[in-house]
PDB file of C-alpha atoms in Angstrom:
ATOM      1  CA  MET A 134      22.061 -30.322 -11.012  1.00 84.00           C
ATOM      2  CA  LYS A 135      23.747 -27.773  -9.390  1.00 85.00           C
ATOM      3  CA  GLU A 136      23.595 -25.307 -12.152  1.00 90.00           C
ATOM      4  CA  LYS A 137      19.430 -26.053 -11.897  1.00 91.00           C
ATOM      5  CA  ILE A 138      19.160 -24.894  -8.104  1.00 93.00           C
ATOM      6  CA  LYS A 139      21.593 -22.001  -8.138  1.00 94.00           C
ATOM      7  CA  ILE A 140      18.913 -20.738 -11.441  1.00 94.00           C
ATOM      8  CA  ILE A 141      15.968 -21.683  -9.857  1.00 95.00           C
ATOM      9  CA  LEU A 142      17.310 -20.053  -6.505  1.00 96.00           C
ATOM     10  CA  ILE A 143      17.873 -16.890  -8.644  1.00 96.00           C
ATOM     11  CA  ILE A 144      14.867 -16.652 -10.191  1.00 97.00           C
ATOM     12  CA  LEU A 145      13.029 -16.765  -6.922  1.00 97.00           C
ATOM     13  CA  VAL A 146      15.403 -14.098  -5.460  1.00 97.00           C
ATOM     14  CA  ALA A 147      14.187 -11.636  -8.692  1.00 97.00           C
ATOM     15  CA  ILE A 148      11.011 -13.055  -8.129  1.00 98.00           C
ATOM     16  CA  SER A 149      10.980 -11.709  -4.474  1.00 97.00           C
ATOM     17  CA  PHE A 150      12.390  -8.552  -5.247  1.00 97.00           C
ATOM     18  CA  VAL A 151      10.249  -7.529  -7.941  1.00 97.00           C
ATOM     19  CA  MET A 152       7.207  -8.420  -5.513  1.00 97.00           C
ATOM     20  CA  PHE A 153       8.790  -6.424  -2.770  1.00 95.00           C
ATOM     21  CA  CYS A 154       9.168  -3.025  -5.228  1.00 95.00           C
ATOM     22  CA  LEU A 155       5.781  -3.145  -6.647  1.00 95.00           C
ATOM     23  CA  ALA A 156       4.552  -3.521  -3.025  1.00 91.00           C
ATOM     24  CA  TYR A 157       6.437  -0.625  -1.380  1.00 90.00           C
ATOM     25  CA  THR A 158       5.454   1.366  -4.507  1.00 91.00           C
ATOM     26  CA  PHE A 159       1.942   0.560  -4.604  1.00 86.00           C
ATOM     27  CA  ARG A 160       2.082   1.333  -0.413  1.00 84.00           C
ATOM     28  CA  LEU A 161       4.292   5.195  -1.390  1.00 84.00           C
ATOM     29  CA  VAL A 162       1.394   5.852  -4.061  1.00 84.00           C
ATOM     30  CA  ILE A 163      -1.263   5.277  -1.724  1.00 81.00           C
ATOM     31  CA  ASP A 164       0.560   6.952   0.833  1.00 79.00           C
ATOM     32  CA  TYR A 165       0.944   9.779  -0.966  1.00 79.00           C
ATOM     33  CA  GLY A 166      -2.650   9.959  -2.852  1.00 79.00           C
ATOM     34  CA  CYS A 167      -4.381  10.043   0.766  1.00 76.00           C
ATOM     35  CA  SER A 168      -1.782  12.155   2.617  1.00 74.00           C
ATOM     36  CA  SER A 169      -2.195  15.026  -0.926  1.00 72.00           C
ATOM     37  CA  PRO A 170      -5.592  17.279  -1.308  1.00 69.00           C
ATOM     38  CA  ASN A 171      -5.362  17.687  -4.657  1.00 72.00           C
ATOM     39  CA  LEU A 172      -5.523  14.113  -5.153  1.00 65.00           C
ATOM     40  CA  PHE A 173      -7.708  12.383  -3.296  1.00 69.00           C
ATOM     41  CA  SER A 174     -11.741  12.818  -3.513  1.00 66.00           C
ATOM     42  CA  GLN A 175     -14.032  13.092  -0.467  1.00 68.00           C
ATOM     43  CA  ASP A 176     -17.513  13.537  -0.324  1.00 66.00           C
ATOM     44  CA  LYS A 177     -18.656  17.341  -0.240  1.00 70.00           C
ATOM     45  CA  GLU A 178     -21.752  16.164   1.780  1.00 74.00           C
ATOM     46  CA  GLY A 179     -23.047  15.231   5.509  1.00 68.00           C
ATOM     47  CA  THR A 180     -21.542  15.916   8.951  1.00 72.00           C
ATOM     48  CA  ALA A 181     -17.413  16.390   9.240  1.00 64.00           C
ATOM     49  CA  ILE A 182     -16.619  12.761  10.212  1.00 63.00           C
ATOM     50  CA  GLU A 183     -19.102  11.485   7.212  1.00 64.00           C
ATOM     51  CA  GLN A 184     -16.938  14.015   5.262  1.00 63.00           C
ATOM     52  CA  LEU A 185     -13.205  12.306   6.804  1.00 63.00           C
ATOM     53  CA  ALA A 186     -14.532   9.002   6.796  1.00 68.00           C
ATOM     54  CA  SER A 187     -14.957   9.188   2.544  1.00 67.00           C
ATOM     55  CA  VAL A 188     -11.952  10.546   1.568  1.00 73.00           C
ATOM     56  CA  SER A 189     -10.970   8.097  -1.309  1.00 74.00           C
ATOM     57  CA  PHE A 190      -8.164   7.461  -3.281  1.00 76.00           C
ATOM     58  CA  LEU A 191      -7.590   4.939  -6.436  1.00 75.00           C
ATOM     59  CA  GLY A 192     -10.785   3.512  -5.069  1.00 73.00           C
ATOM     60  CA  ILE A 193      -9.112   2.687  -1.786  1.00 76.00           C
ATOM     61  CA  ARG A 194     -10.743   4.624   1.553  1.00 74.00           C
ATOM     62  CA  CYS A 195      -8.185   6.012   3.656  1.00 76.00           C
ATOM     63  CA  ILE A 196      -9.477   5.259   6.992  1.00 74.00           C
ATOM     64  CA  LEU A 197      -9.348   2.227   6.657  1.00 68.00           C
ATOM     65  CA  TRP A 198      -5.356   2.469   5.015  1.00 66.00           C
ATOM     66  CA  ASN A 199      -4.358   4.671   8.040  1.00 63.00           C
ATOM     67  CA  ARG A 200      -5.949   1.956  10.651  1.00 61.00           C
ATOM     68  CA  MET A 201      -4.675  -0.981   8.946  1.00 59.00           C
ATOM     69  CA  PHE A 202      -0.833   0.246   8.667  1.00 58.00           C
ATOM     70  CA  GLN A 203      -1.513   2.158  12.826  1.00 55.00           C
ATOM     71  CA  PHE A 204      -3.026  -1.947  13.771  1.00 53.00           C
ATOM     72  CA  GLN A 205       0.584  -3.259  12.290  1.00 55.00           C
ATOM     73  CA  GLU A 206       2.001  -0.841  14.203  1.00 55.00           C
ATOM     74  CA  ASN A 207       0.944  -2.085  17.129  1.00 54.00           C
ATOM     75  CA  PHE A 208       1.866  -5.617  17.764  1.00 52.00           C
TER      76      PHE A 208
END
């Protein structure tokens, strides 16, 4: 019985580690893509604020992504 519990715990720790690595890598890629002008796409039409709001990388709006992490850091 103890062996089964140990195996289940090891599997859960491994899954948690893999999920953490995937989330961290995803955040790192999005942060890098949103900060590099060569990688993100931006509309060429509209005012400066509209152009800033249209910046996206892999379908994710960078302005919303940056605001989300600013909001998390405030709490």
